[in-house]
Each structure stands twice: as C-alpha cells, then as structure tokens.
Coordinates of N, CA, C and O in Angstrom, one line a residue:
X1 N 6.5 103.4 -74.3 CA 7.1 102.8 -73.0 C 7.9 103.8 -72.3 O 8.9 104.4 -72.7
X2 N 7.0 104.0 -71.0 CA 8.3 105.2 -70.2 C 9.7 104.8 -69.8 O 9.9 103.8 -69.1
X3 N 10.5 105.6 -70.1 CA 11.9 105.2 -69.5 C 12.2 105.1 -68.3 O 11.3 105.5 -67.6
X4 N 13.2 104.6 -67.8 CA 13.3 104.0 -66.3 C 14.7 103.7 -65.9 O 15.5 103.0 -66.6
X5 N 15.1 104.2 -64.7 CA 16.4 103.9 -64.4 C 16.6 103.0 -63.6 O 15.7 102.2 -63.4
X6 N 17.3 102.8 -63.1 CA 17.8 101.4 -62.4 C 18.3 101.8 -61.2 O 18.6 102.8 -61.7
X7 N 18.7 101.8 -60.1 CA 19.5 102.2 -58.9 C 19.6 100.8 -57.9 O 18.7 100.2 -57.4
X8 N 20.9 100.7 -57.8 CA 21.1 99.3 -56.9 C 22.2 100.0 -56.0 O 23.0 101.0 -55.9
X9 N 21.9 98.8 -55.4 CA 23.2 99.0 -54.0 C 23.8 98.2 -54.5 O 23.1 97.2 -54.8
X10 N 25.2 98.3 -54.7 CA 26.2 97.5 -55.2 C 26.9 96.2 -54.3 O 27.1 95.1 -54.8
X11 N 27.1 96.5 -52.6 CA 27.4 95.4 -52.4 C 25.9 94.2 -52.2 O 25.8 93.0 -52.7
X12 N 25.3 94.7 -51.8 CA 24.2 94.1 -51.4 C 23.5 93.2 -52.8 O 23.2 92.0 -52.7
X13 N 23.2 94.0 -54.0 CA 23.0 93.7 -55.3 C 21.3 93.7 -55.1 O 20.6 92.7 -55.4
X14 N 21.0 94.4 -54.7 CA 19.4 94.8 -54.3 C 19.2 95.9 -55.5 O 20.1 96.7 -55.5
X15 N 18.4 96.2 -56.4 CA 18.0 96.9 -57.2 C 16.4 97.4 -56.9 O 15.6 97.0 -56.1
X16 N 16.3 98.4 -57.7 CA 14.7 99.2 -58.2 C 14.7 99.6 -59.4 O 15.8 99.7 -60.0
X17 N 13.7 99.9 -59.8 CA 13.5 100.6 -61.5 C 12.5 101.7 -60.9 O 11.5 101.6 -60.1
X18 N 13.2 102.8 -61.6 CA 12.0 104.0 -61.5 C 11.7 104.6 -62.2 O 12.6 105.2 -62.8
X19 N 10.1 104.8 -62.6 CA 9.3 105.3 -63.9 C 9.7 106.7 -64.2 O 9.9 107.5 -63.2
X20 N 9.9 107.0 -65.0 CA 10.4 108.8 -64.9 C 9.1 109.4 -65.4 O 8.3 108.9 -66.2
X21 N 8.9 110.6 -64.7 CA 7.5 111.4 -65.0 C 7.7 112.4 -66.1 O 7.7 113.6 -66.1
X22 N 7.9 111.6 -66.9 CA 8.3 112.7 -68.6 C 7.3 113.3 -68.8 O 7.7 114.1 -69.7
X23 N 5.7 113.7 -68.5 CA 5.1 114.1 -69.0 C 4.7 115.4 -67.5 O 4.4 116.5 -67.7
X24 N 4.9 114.7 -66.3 CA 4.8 116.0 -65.2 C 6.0 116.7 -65.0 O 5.6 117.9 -64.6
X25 N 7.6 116.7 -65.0 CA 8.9 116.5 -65.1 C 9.9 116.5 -66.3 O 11.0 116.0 -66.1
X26 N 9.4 117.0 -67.8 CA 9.5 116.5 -68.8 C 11.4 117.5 -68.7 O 12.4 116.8 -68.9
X27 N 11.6 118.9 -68.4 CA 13.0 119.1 -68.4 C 13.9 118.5 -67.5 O 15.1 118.3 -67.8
X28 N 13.4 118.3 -66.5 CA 14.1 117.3 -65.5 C 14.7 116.1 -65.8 O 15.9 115.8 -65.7
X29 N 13.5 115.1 -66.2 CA 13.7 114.3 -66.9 C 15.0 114.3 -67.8 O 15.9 113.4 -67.7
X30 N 14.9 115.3 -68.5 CA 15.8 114.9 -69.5 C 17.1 115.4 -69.5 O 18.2 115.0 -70.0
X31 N 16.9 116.2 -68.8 CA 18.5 116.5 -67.6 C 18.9 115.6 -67.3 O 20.0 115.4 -67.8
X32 N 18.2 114.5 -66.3 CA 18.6 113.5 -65.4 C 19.1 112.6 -66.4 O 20.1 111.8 -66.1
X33 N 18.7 112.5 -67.2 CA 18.7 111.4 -68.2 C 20.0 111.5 -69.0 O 20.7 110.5 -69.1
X34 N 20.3 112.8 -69.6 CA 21.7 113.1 -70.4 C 22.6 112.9 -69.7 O 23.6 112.7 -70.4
X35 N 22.9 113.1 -67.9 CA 23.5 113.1 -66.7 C 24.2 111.8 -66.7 O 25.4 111.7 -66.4
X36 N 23.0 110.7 -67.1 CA 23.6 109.4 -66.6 C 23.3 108.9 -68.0 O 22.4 108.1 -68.3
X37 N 24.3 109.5 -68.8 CA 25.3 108.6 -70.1 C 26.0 107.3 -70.0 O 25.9 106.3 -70.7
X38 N 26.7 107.8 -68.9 CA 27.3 106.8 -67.9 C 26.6 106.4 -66.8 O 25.8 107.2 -66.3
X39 N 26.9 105.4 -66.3 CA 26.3 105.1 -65.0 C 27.0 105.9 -64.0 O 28.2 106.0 -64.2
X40 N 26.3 106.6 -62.7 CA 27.5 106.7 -61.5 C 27.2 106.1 -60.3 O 26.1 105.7 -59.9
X41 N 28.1 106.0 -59.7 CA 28.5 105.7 -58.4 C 28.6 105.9 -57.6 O 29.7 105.4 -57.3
X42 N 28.2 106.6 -56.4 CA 28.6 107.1 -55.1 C 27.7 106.6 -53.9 O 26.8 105.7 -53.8
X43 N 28.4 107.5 -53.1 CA 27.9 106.9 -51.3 C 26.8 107.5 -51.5 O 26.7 108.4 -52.3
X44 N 25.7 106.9 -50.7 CA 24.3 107.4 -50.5 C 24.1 107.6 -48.9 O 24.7 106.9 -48.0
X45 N 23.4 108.5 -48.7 CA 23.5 108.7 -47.3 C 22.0 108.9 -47.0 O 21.2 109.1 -47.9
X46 N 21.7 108.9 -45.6 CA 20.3 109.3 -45.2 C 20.2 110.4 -44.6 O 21.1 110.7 -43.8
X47 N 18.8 111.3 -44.9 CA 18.6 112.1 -44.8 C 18.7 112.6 -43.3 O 18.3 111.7 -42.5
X48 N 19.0 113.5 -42.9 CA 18.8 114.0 -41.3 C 17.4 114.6 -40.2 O 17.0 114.5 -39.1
X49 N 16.8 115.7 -41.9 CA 15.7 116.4 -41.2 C 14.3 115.3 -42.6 O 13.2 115.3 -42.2
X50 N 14.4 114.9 -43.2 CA 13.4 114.8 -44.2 C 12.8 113.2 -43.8 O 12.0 112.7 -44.7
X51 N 13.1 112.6 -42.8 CA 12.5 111.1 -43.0 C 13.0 110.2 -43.6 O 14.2 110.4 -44.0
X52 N 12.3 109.0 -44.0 CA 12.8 107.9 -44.9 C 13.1 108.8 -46.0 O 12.2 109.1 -46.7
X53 N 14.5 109.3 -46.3 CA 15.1 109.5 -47.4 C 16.5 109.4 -47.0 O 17.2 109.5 -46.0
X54 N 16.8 108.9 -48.8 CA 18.4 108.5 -48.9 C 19.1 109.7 -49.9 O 18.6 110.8 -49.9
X55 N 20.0 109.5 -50.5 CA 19.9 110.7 -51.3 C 21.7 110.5 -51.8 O 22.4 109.9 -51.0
X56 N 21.9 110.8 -52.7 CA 23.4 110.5 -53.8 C 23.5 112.3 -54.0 O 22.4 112.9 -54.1
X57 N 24.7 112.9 -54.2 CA 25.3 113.7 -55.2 C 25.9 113.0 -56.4 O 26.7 112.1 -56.4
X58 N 25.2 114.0 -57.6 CA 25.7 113.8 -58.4 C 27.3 114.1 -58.5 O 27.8 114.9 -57.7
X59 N 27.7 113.7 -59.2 CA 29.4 114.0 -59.4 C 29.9 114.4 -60.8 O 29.6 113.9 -62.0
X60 N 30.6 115.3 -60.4 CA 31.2 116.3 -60.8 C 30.9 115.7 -62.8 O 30.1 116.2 -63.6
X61 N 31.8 114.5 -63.2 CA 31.6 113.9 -64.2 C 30.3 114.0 -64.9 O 30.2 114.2 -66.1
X62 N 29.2 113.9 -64.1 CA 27.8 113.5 -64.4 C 27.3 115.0 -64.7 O 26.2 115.0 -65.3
X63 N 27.9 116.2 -64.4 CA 27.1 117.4 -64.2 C 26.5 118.2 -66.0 O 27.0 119.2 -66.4
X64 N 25.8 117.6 -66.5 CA 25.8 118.2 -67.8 C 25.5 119.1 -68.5 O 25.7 119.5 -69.7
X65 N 24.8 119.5 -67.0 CA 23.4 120.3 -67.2 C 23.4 121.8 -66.9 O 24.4 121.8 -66.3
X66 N 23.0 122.7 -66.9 CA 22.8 124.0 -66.3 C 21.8 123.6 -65.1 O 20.7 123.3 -65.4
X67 N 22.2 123.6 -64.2 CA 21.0 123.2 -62.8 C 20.0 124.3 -62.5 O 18.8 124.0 -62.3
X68 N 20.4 125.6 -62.6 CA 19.6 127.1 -62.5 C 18.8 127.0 -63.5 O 17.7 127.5 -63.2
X69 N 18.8 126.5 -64.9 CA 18.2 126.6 -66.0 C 17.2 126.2 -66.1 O 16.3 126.6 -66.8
X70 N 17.1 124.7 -65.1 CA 15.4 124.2 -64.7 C 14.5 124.9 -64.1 O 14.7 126.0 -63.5
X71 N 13.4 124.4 -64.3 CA 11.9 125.2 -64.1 C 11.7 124.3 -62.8 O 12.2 123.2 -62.7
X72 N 11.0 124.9 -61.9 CA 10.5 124.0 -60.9 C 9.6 122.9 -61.2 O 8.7 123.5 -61.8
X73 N 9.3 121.7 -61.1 CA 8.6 121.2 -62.0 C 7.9 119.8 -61.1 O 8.7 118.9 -61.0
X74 N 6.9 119.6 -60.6 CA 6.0 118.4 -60.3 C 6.8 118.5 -58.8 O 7.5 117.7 -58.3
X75 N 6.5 119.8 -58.1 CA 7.2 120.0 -56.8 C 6.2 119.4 -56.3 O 5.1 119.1 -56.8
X76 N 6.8 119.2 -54.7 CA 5.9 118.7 -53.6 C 7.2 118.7 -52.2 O 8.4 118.9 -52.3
X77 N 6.5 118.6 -50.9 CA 7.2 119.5 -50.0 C 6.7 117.7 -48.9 O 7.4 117.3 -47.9
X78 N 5.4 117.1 -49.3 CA 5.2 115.8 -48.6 C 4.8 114.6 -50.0 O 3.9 114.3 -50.8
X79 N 6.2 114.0 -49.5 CA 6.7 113.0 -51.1 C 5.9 111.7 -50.6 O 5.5 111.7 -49.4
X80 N 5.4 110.6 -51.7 CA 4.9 109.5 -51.1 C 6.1 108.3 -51.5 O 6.7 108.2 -52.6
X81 N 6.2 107.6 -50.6 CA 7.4 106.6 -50.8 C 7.3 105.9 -52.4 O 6.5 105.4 -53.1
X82 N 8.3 106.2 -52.3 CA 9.2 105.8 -53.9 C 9.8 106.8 -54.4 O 10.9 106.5 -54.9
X83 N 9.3 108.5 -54.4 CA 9.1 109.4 -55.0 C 10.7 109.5 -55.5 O 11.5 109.3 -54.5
X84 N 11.1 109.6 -56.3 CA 12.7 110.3 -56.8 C 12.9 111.9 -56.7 O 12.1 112.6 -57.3
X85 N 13.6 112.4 -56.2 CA 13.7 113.7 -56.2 C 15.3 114.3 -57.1 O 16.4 113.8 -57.0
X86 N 14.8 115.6 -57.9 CA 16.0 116.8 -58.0 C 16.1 117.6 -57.5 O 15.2 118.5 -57.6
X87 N 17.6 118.1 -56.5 CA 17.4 119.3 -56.0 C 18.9 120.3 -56.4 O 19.9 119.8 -56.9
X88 N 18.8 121.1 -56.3 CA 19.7 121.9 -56.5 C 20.0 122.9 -55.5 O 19.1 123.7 -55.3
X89 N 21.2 122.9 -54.9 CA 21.4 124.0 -53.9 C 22.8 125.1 -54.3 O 23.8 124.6 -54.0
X90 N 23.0 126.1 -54.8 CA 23.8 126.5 -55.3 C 24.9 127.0 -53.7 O 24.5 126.8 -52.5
X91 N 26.1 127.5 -54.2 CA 27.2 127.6 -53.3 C 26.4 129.1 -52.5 O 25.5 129.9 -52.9
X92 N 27.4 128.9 -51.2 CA 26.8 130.2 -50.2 C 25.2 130.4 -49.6 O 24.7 131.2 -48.8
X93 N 24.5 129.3 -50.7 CA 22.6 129.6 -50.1 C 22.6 129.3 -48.8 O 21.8 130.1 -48.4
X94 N 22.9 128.8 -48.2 CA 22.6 128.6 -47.0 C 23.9 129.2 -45.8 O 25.0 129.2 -46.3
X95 N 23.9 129.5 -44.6 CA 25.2 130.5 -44.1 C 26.2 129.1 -43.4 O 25.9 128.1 -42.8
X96 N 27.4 129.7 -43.9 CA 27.9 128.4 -43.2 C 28.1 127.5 -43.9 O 29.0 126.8 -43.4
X97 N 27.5 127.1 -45.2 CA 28.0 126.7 -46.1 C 28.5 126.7 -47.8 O 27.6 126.6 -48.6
X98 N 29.4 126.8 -48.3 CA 29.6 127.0 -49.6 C 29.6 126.1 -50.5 O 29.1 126.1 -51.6
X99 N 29.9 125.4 -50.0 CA 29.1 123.5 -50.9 C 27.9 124.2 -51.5 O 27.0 124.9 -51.0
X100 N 28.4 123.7 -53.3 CA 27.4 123.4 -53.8 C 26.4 121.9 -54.1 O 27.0 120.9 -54.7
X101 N 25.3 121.7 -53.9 CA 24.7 120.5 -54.0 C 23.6 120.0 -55.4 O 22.6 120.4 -55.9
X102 N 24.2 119.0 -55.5 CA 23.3 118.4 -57.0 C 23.1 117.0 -55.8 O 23.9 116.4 -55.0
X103 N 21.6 117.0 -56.1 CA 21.5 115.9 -55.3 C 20.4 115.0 -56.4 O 19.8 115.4 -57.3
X104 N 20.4 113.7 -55.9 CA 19.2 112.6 -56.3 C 18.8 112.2 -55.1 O 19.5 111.6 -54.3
X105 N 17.2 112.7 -54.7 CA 17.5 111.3 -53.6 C 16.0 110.3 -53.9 O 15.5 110.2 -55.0
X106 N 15.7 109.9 -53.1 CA 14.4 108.9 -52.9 C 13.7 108.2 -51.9 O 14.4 107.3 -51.4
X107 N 12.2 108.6 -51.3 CA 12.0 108.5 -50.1 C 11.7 107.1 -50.2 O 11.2 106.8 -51.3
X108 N 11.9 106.2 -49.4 CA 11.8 105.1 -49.3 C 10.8 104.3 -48.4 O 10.8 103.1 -48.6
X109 N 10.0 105.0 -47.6 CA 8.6 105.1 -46.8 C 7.5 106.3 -46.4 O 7.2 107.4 -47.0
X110 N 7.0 105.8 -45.3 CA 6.2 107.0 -45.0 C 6.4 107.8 -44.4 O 7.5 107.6 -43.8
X111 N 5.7 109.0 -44.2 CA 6.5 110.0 -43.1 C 7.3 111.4 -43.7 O 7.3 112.5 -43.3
X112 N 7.8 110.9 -44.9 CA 8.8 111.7 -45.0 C 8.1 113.5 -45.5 O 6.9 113.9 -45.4
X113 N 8.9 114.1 -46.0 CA 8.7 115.5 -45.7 C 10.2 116.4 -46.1 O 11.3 116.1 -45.6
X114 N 10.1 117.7 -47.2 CA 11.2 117.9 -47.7 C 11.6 119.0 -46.9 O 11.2 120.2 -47.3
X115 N 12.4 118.7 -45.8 CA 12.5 119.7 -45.0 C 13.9 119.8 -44.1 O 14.1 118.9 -43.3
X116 N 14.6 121.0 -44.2 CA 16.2 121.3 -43.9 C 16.1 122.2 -43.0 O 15.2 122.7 -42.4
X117 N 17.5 122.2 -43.0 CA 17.7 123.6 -42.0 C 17.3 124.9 -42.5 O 17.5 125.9 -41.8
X118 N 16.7 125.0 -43.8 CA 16.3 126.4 -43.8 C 14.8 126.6 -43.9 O 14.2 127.7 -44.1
X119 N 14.1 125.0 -43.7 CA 12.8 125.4 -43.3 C 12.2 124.2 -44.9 O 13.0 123.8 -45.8
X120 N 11.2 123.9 -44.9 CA 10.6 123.5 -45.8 C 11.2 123.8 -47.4 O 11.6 124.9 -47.7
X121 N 11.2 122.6 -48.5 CA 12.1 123.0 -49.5 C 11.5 122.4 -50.3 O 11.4 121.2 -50.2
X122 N 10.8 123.1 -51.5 CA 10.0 122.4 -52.5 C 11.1 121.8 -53.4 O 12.2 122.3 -53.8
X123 N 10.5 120.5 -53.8 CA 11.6 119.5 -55.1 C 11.0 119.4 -56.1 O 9.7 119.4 -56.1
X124 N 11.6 119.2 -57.3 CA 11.2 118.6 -58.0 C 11.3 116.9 -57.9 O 12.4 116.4 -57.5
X125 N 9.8 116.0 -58.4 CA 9.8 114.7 -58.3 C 9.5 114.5 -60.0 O 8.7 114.7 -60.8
X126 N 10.6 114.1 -59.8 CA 10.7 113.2 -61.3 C 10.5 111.8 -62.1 O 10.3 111.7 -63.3
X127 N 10.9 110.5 -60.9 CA 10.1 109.6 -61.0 C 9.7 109.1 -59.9 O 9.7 109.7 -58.8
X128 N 9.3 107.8 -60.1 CA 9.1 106.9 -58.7 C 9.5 105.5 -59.0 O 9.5 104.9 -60.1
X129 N 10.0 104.8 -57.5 CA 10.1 103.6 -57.7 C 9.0 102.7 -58.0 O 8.0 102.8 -57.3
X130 N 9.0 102.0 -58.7 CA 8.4 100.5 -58.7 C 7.5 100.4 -57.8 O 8.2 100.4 -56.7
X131 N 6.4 100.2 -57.5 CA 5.9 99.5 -56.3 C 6.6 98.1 -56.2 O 7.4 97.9 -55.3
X132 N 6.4 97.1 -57.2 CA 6.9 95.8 -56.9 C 8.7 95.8 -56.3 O 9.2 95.1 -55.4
X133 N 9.4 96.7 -57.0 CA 10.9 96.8 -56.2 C 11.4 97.7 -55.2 O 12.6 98.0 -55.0
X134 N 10.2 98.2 -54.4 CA 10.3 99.5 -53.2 C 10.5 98.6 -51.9 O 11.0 99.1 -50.9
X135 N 10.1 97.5 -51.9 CA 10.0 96.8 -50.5 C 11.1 96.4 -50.3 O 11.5 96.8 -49.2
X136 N 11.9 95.7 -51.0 CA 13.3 94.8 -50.7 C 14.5 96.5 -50.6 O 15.4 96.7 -49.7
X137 N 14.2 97.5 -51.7 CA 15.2 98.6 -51.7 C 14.9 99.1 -50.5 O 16.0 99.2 -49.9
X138 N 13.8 99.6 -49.8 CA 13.8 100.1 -49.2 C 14.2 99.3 -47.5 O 14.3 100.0 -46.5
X139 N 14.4 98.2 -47.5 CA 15.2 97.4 -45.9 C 16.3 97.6 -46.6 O 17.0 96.8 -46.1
X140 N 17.1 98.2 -47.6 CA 18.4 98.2 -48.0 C 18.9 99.9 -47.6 O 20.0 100.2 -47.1
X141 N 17.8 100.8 -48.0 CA 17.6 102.0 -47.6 C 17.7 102.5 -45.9 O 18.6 103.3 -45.4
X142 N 16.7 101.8 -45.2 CA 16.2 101.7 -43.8 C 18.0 101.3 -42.9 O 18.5 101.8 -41.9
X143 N 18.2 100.4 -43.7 CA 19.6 99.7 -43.0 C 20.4 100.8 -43.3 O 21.4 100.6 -42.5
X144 N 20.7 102.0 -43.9 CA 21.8 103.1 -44.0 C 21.5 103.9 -42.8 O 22.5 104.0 -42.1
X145 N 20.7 104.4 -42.5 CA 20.4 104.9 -41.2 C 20.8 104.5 -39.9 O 20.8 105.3 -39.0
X146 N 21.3 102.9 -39.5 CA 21.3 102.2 -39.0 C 23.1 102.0 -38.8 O 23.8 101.9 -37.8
X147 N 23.4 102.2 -40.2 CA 24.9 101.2 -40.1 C 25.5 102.3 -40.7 O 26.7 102.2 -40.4
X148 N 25.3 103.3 -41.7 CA 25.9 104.4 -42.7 C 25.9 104.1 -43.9 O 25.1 103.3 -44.3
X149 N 26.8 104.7 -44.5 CA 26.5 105.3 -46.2 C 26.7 103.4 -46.7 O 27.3 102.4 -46.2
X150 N 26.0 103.6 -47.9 CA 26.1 102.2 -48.8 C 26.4 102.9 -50.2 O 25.8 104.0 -50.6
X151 N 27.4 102.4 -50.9 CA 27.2 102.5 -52.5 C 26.2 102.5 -53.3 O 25.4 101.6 -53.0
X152 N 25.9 103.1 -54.2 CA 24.6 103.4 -54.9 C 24.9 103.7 -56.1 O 25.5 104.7 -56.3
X153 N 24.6 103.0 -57.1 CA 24.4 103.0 -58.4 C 23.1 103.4 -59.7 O 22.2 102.7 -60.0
X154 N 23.5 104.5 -60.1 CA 22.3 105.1 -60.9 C 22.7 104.7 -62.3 O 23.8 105.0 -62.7
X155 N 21.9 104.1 -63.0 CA 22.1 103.8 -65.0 C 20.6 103.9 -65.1 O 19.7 103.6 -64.3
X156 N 20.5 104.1 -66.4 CA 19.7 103.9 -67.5 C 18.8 102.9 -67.0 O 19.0 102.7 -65.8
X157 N 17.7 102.1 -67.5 CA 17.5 101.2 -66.8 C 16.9 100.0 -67.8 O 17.5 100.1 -68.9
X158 N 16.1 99.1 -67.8 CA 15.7 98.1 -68.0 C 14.3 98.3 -68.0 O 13.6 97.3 -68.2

C-alpha cells in the first residue's frame, strides 16, 4: 500500500490524500516524509508566474533534511493537476533575493507550468492528489487567488 499524506485547509476543513511516487521519487519521498514527523502548518499562497498552483514553505522545525543532497528526481517543467511538487531554492540564487526557499506546492488545475522569474524551473514531483479529493481542494485552492493566503496543513496521511 503506497503512503499518502493528507493536506487540508484548516478553517474550511476541506482535505486531499496524495499518493507519494516512491518508486519515480523514491529520495524525495523519503525526505518529505521524515519532514512531516510532525504535522505542519502554515499559510499557503498562490503562485504568481506558474498557474493553478498553491504552494507552503516548509518551516524551519520541519527542515530535516540536507535539501542540496537530493537528486533531481521525476522532474517536469508542465505538471498535470494534482501533481505535488519539491523545490529547493538556496540563499542569494536569484539577485535581489537572499531568502532561502523549501517549498511544497501543488497544482490544482490546468494550465499550469513551473515557471519564475528566472525562466522555466524543473521540480521534482513526488506525489499526486487523489483524483476523487482534487475537485472540492481545488475550489478551496482557486479561492486563495481570489481572497489570499489560507492555512494549510501537511501530515502523514490516511
């Protein structure tokens, strides 16, 4: 049985499960996975240049991992809705900013495309949502764009 995490929006109480690609994603995977020991919590926001995507930083607590240490792994640059993404942006990559970024995010329709201000950005995709729990998350998703950040909860899953 593949493992699967859970991600809900907390006020709303809208949930998804998403299959993890242990077998195309197998270090990522298990990064992500040691990551969320604990469940976390944070604001999710929507993407600016990439389309229907939402996307969480990990936090600081959750960081377990060596992020440089991953292999690029089951990249893709045009995601199909549900797709889960890992990205890693280390401090100074980009001009103008020194933020470093651990990100989760997840495209939530069509369209989208992994692409920033420094031009097209291959990810690793590690799972996907649910087809059956992508429809209700995603008008929960679509509505962040709309009104701003929502709380977002990542655990283990069910």
């Amino acid at each position: 049985m593949p493992r699967l995490l859970r991600f809900t929006f907390t006020q709303a109480g809208v949930s998804g499960r998403v299959e993890l690609h242990e077998s195309l994603a197998p270090r990522t995977v298990d990064a992500i996975w040691g990551a969320l020991a604990e469940p976390v919590r944070e604001l999710s926001f929507h993407a600016m240049y990439a389309g229907p995507e939402i996307m969480i930083g990990l936090p600081e607590a959750a960081r377990s991992f060596d992020p440089r240490a991953l292999p690029p792994e089951n990249q893709t640059v045009i995601p199909a809705p549900g797709d889960v993404l890992w990205f890693y942006q280390a401090p100074n990559l980009m001009k103008g900013l020194s933020d470093e970024f651990w990100e989760v995010g997840m495209f939530y329709g069509e369209g989208g495309r992994v692409f920033g201000p420094l031009g097209w950005t291959p990810v690793s995709m590690f799972g996907r949502m649910l087809p059956e729990d992508l429809p209700g998350f995603a008008r929960e998703c679509a509505d962040i764009r709309l009104h701003g950040a929502k709380m977002l909860e990542i655990r283990r899953g069910d």
